[in-house]
Coordinates of C-alpha atoms in Angstrom, one line a residue:
W1 CA 12.4 7.4 -23.7
I2 CA 10.1 7.8 -20.7
F3 CA 7.1 8.0 -23.0
A4 CA 8.5 5.1 -25.0
L5 CA 8.7 2.9 -21.9
F6 CA 5.2 4.0 -20.9
G7 CA 3.9 3.1 -24.3
I8 CA 5.4 -0.4 -24.1
Y9 CA 3.8 -0.8 -20.7
A10 CA 0.4 0.3 -21.9
L11 CA 0.5 -1.9 -25.0
L12 CA 1.5 -5.0 -23.0
L13 CA -1.2 -4.3 -20.4
L14 CA -3.9 -3.8 -23.1
W15 CA -2.7 -6.9 -25.0
F16 CA -2.8 -9.2 -22.0
A17 CA -5.6 -7.8 -19.8
R18 CA -7.8 -6.3 -22.5
M19 CA -10.7 -4.4 -20.9
T20 CA -9.3 -4.9 -17.4
G21 CA -6.1 -3.4 -18.8
V22 CA -8.0 -0.3 -20.0
K23 CA -9.4 0.1 -16.5
A24 CA -6.0 -0.5 -14.9
L25 CA -4.4 2.1 -17.2
F26 CA -7.1 4.6 -16.4
S27 CA -6.6 4.1 -12.6
F28 CA -2.8 4.4 -13.1
V29 CA -3.0 7.7 -14.9
V30 CA -5.7 9.2 -12.6
S31 CA -3.8 8.1 -9.5
L32 CA -0.6 9.8 -10.7
L33 CA -2.5 13.0 -11.4
L34 CA -4.2 12.9 -8.0
I35 CA -0.9 12.5 -6.2
W36 CA 0.8 15.3 -8.2
K37 CA -2.1 17.7 -8.5
V38 CA -3.9 17.2 -5.1
L39 CA -1.7 15.5 -2.5
V40 CA 1.6 17.2 -3.1
P41 CA 0.2 20.7 -3.2
A42 CA -1.9 20.1 -0.1
L43 CA 1.2 18.9 1.8
L44 CA 3.2 21.9 0.7
N45 CA 0.5 24.3 1.8
G46 CA 0.8 22.9 5.3
R47 CA -2.3 20.8 5.4
N48 CA -2.4 18.0 8.0
P49 CA -0.4 15.2 6.4
L50 CA -2.3 12.4 8.2
I51 CA -5.7 13.7 7.1
C52 CA -4.4 14.3 3.6
A53 CA -2.9 10.8 3.4
F54 CA -6.0 9.1 4.8
G55 CA -8.3 11.0 2.4
M56 CA -6.0 10.2 -0.6
L57 CA -5.8 6.5 0.5
V58 CA -9.6 6.2 0.5
L59 CA -9.8 8.0 -2.8
L60 CA -7.1 5.9 -4.5
S61 CA -8.3 2.6 -3.1
A62 CA -11.8 3.3 -4.3
L63 CA -10.6 4.5 -7.7
I64 CA -8.2 1.5 -8.3
L65 CA -10.3 -1.3 -6.9
F66 CA -13.7 -0.2 -8.2
S67 CA -12.2 0.6 -11.6
V68 CA -10.9 -2.9 -12.0
S69 CA -13.7 -4.9 -10.4
G70 CA -16.6 -2.5 -10.9
F71 CA -19.1 -1.6 -8.1
T72 CA -19.4 -5.1 -6.9
K73 CA -19.3 -7.0 -3.6
R74 CA -15.9 -8.3 -4.6
G75 CA -14.6 -4.7 -5.0
L76 CA -16.3 -3.6 -1.7
A77 CA -14.7 -6.4 0.3
A78 CA -11.2 -5.5 -1.1
F79 CA -11.8 -1.8 -0.5
L80 CA -12.8 -2.4 3.2
G81 CA -10.0 -4.8 3.8
T82 CA -7.4 -2.4 2.3
L83 CA -8.6 0.5 4.5
A84 CA -8.6 -1.6 7.6
G85 CA -5.0 -2.9 7.1
M86 CA -3.7 0.5 6.2
T87 CA -5.4 2.3 9.1
L88 CA -3.7 -0.2 11.4
A89 CA -0.4 0.5 9.6
G90 CA -0.9 4.2 10.1
V91 CA -1.6 3.9 13.8
L92 CA 1.4 1.7 14.3
A93 CA 3.6 4.0 12.4
I94 CA 2.6 6.9 14.7
A95 CA 3.2 4.9 17.8
A96 CA 6.5 3.4 16.7
G97 CA 7.7 6.7 15.3
H98 CA 7.1 8.4 18.7
A99 CA 8.7 5.5 20.6
M100 CA 11.8 5.5 18.4
D101 CA 12.0 9.3 18.4
L102 CA 12.0 9.7 14.6
W103 CA 11.7 13.2 13.4
G104 CA 10.9 12.6 9.7
M105 CA 14.1 14.3 8.5
T106 CA 15.5 11.0 7.4
A107 CA 13.1 11.1 4.3
P108 CA 14.9 11.8 1.0
Y109 CA 15.1 15.6 0.3
A110 CA 13.4 16.5 3.5
E111 CA 16.3 18.8 4.4
T112 CA 16.3 20.4 0.9
L113 CA 12.6 21.2 1.4
L114 CA 13.3 22.8 4.8
F115 CA 16.2 24.9 3.4
S116 CA 13.9 25.9 0.5
G117 CA 11.7 27.8 3.0
Y118 CA 9.1 25.3 3.9
F119 CA 9.5 25.6 7.7
N120 CA 5.8 25.0 8.3
L121 CA 5.9 21.4 7.2
D122 CA 5.5 18.6 9.8
F123 CA 8.0 16.1 8.4
R124 CA 7.3 13.5 11.1
D125 CA 3.6 13.3 10.0
I126 CA 4.7 13.3 6.4
L127 CA 6.9 10.3 7.2
Y128 CA 3.9 8.5 8.7
A129 CA 1.7 9.4 5.7
A130 CA 4.4 8.1 3.3
I131 CA 4.5 4.8 5.1
A132 CA 0.7 4.2 4.7
I133 CA 0.6 5.3 1.1
G134 CA 3.7 3.3 0.2
A135 CA 2.3 0.1 1.5
S136 CA -1.2 0.7 0.1
G137 CA -0.4 -0.7 -3.3
A138 CA 0.7 -4.1 -2.0
A139 CA -2.3 -4.0 0.4
M140 CA -4.7 -3.6 -2.5
D141 CA -3.1 -6.5 -4.3
I142 CA -3.6 -8.8 -1.3
A143 CA -7.1 -7.6 -0.7
M144 CA -8.2 -8.1 -4.4
D145 CA -6.4 -11.5 -4.6
V146 CA -8.3 -12.7 -1.5
S147 CA -11.7 -11.2 -2.5
A148 CA -11.5 -12.3 -6.2
S149 CA -10.5 -15.9 -5.1
M150 CA -13.4 -16.1 -2.6
W151 CA -15.8 -14.8 -5.2
E152 CA -14.7 -17.4 -7.7
I153 CA -15.1 -20.1 -5.1
Q154 CA -18.5 -18.9 -4.2
E155 CA -19.5 -18.8 -7.9
K156 CA -18.3 -22.3 -8.6
K157 CA -19.7 -23.7 -5.4
P158 CA -22.8 -21.7 -4.4
E159 CA -23.8 -24.1 -1.7
I160 CA -20.6 -23.3 0.3
D161 CA -21.3 -21.9 3.8
R162 CA -19.8 -18.7 5.2
Q163 CA -17.4 -20.4 7.6
E164 CA -15.9 -22.6 4.9
L165 CA -15.6 -19.7 2.5
V166 CA -13.8 -17.6 5.0
R167 CA -11.5 -20.4 5.7
S168 CA -10.7 -20.7 2.0
G169 CA -10.0 -16.9 2.0
Y170 CA -7.6 -17.3 4.9
N171 CA -5.7 -20.0 3.0
V172 CA -5.4 -17.8 -0.1
G173 CA -4.3 -14.9 2.1
R174 CA -1.5 -17.0 3.7
A175 CA -0.1 -17.9 0.4
V176 CA -0.2 -14.3 -0.9
I177 CA 1.3 -12.8 2.3
G178 CA 4.2 -15.2 2.1
T179 CA 5.7 -13.3 -0.8
M180 CA 4.0 -9.9 -0.5
T181 CA 5.6 -8.9 2.8
T182 CA 9.1 -9.6 1.3
T183 CA 8.1 -7.3 -1.6
L184 CA 8.3 -4.3 0.8
L185 CA 11.7 -5.4 2.1
L186 CA 13.1 -5.7 -1.4
A187 CA 11.6 -2.4 -2.6
Y188 CA 12.9 -0.4 0.4
S189 CA 16.3 -2.2 0.3
G190 CA 16.6 -1.5 -3.4
S191 CA 16.1 2.2 -2.9
F192 CA 18.8 2.3 -0.2
L193 CA 21.2 -0.1 -1.8
T194 CA 24.1 2.4 -2.1
L195 CA 23.7 3.3 1.6
L196 CA 24.0 -0.4 2.5
M197 CA 27.1 -0.6 0.3
L198 CA 28.6 2.4 2.2
F199 CA 28.0 0.8 5.5
Y200 CA 29.6 -2.4 4.3
T201 CA 32.8 -0.6 3.1
K202 CA 33.1 1.1 6.5
D203 CA 32.8 -2.2 8.4
T204 CA 29.9 -0.7 10.4
S205 CA 28.6 -2.9 13.3
L206 CA 25.1 -4.1 13.2
M207 CA 24.1 -2.3 16.4
R208 CA 25.5 1.0 15.1
M209 CA 23.5 0.6 11.9
L210 CA 20.3 -0.2 13.7
N211 CA 20.7 2.9 16.0
L212 CA 21.1 5.3 13.1
R213 CA 17.8 7.2 12.5
I214 CA 17.9 6.8 8.8
V215 CA 18.2 3.0 9.1
G216 CA 15.7 2.8 11.9
A217 CA 13.1 4.7 9.9
E218 CA 13.4 2.3 7.0
I219 CA 13.2 -0.7 9.2
M220 CA 10.1 0.8 10.9
R221 CA 8.6 1.5 7.5
T222 CA 9.1 -2.1 6.4
L223 CA 7.8 -3.7 9.6
V224 CA 4.8 -1.4 10.0
G225 CA 3.9 -1.8 6.3
S226 CA 4.3 -5.6 6.6
I227 CA 2.1 -5.7 9.7
G228 CA -0.6 -3.8 7.8
L229 CA -0.3 -6.3 4.9
V230 CA -0.7 -9.3 7.3
A231 CA -3.9 -7.6 8.7
V232 CA -5.4 -7.0 5.2
A233 CA -5.8 -10.7 4.3
P234 CA -7.9 -12.0 7.2
T235 CA -9.9 -8.8 7.4
T236 CA -10.7 -9.0 3.7
A237 CA -11.6 -12.7 4.0
W238 CA -13.9 -12.0 6.9
M239 CA -15.7 -9.1 5.2
A240 CA -16.0 -11.0 1.9
G241 CA -17.6 -14.0 3.8
W242 CA -20.3 -11.7 5.2
L243 CA -20.8 -9.9 1.9
F244 CA -20.9 -12.9 -0.4
C245 CA -22.9 -15.3 1.8
K246 CA -26.3 -14.1 3.1
N247 CA -27.6 -16.0 6.1
G248 CA -24.4 -18.0 6.1
T249 CA -25.3 -20.1 3.1
N250 CA -25.8 -18.2 -0.2
K251 CA -25.4 -14.8 -1.8

């Protein structure tokens, strides 16, 4: 049934997106293999989670964005915007995690890994790495939306100047961010829905819930990821303006 669902997904993707769907399917499969064959073994072998996560983030962003858009200025702007936003998210995650005294053991199956003999793992850094990687998909969506929109505007109106083009990118970014930041909240809430139900049945106070590390970690994950997403849009717009308009007026 898993392969049947994947087949339906692949067929719909190819039917609607055609050649772009082929590229998206390729990046999907290769990304899955990279995470399973490269990232996970590296983390289990005790490699620095932050370095591994940043390297994988660079690799996945390049693979996905350049596969879809090709090696173009549009893809480069989206790539740089994604890295800038996710770097900010990673730095904030480290700062917030230390301030909130999060240990990383709140992550699913962290204790199971520890009891399985992996005492050398730094679960706190793994938590930070998971936050950046988890938000990177939405970040790439925002970056590509802004970059592609600005490219289309520049193609239809080649006489547009850089300042006006960047302003248009900001407007597109504001519209996209309005829904994309909520995407993280819904995604993380959905994964912990049964926990929320348990709190509700126990009539747990709001302050008690907020002070539980498992809840604080998820709130921090959502807010830090959302801050990174907010940073992606203006950064991508600014970079696209400089890449698309030479001397402030044309390509």
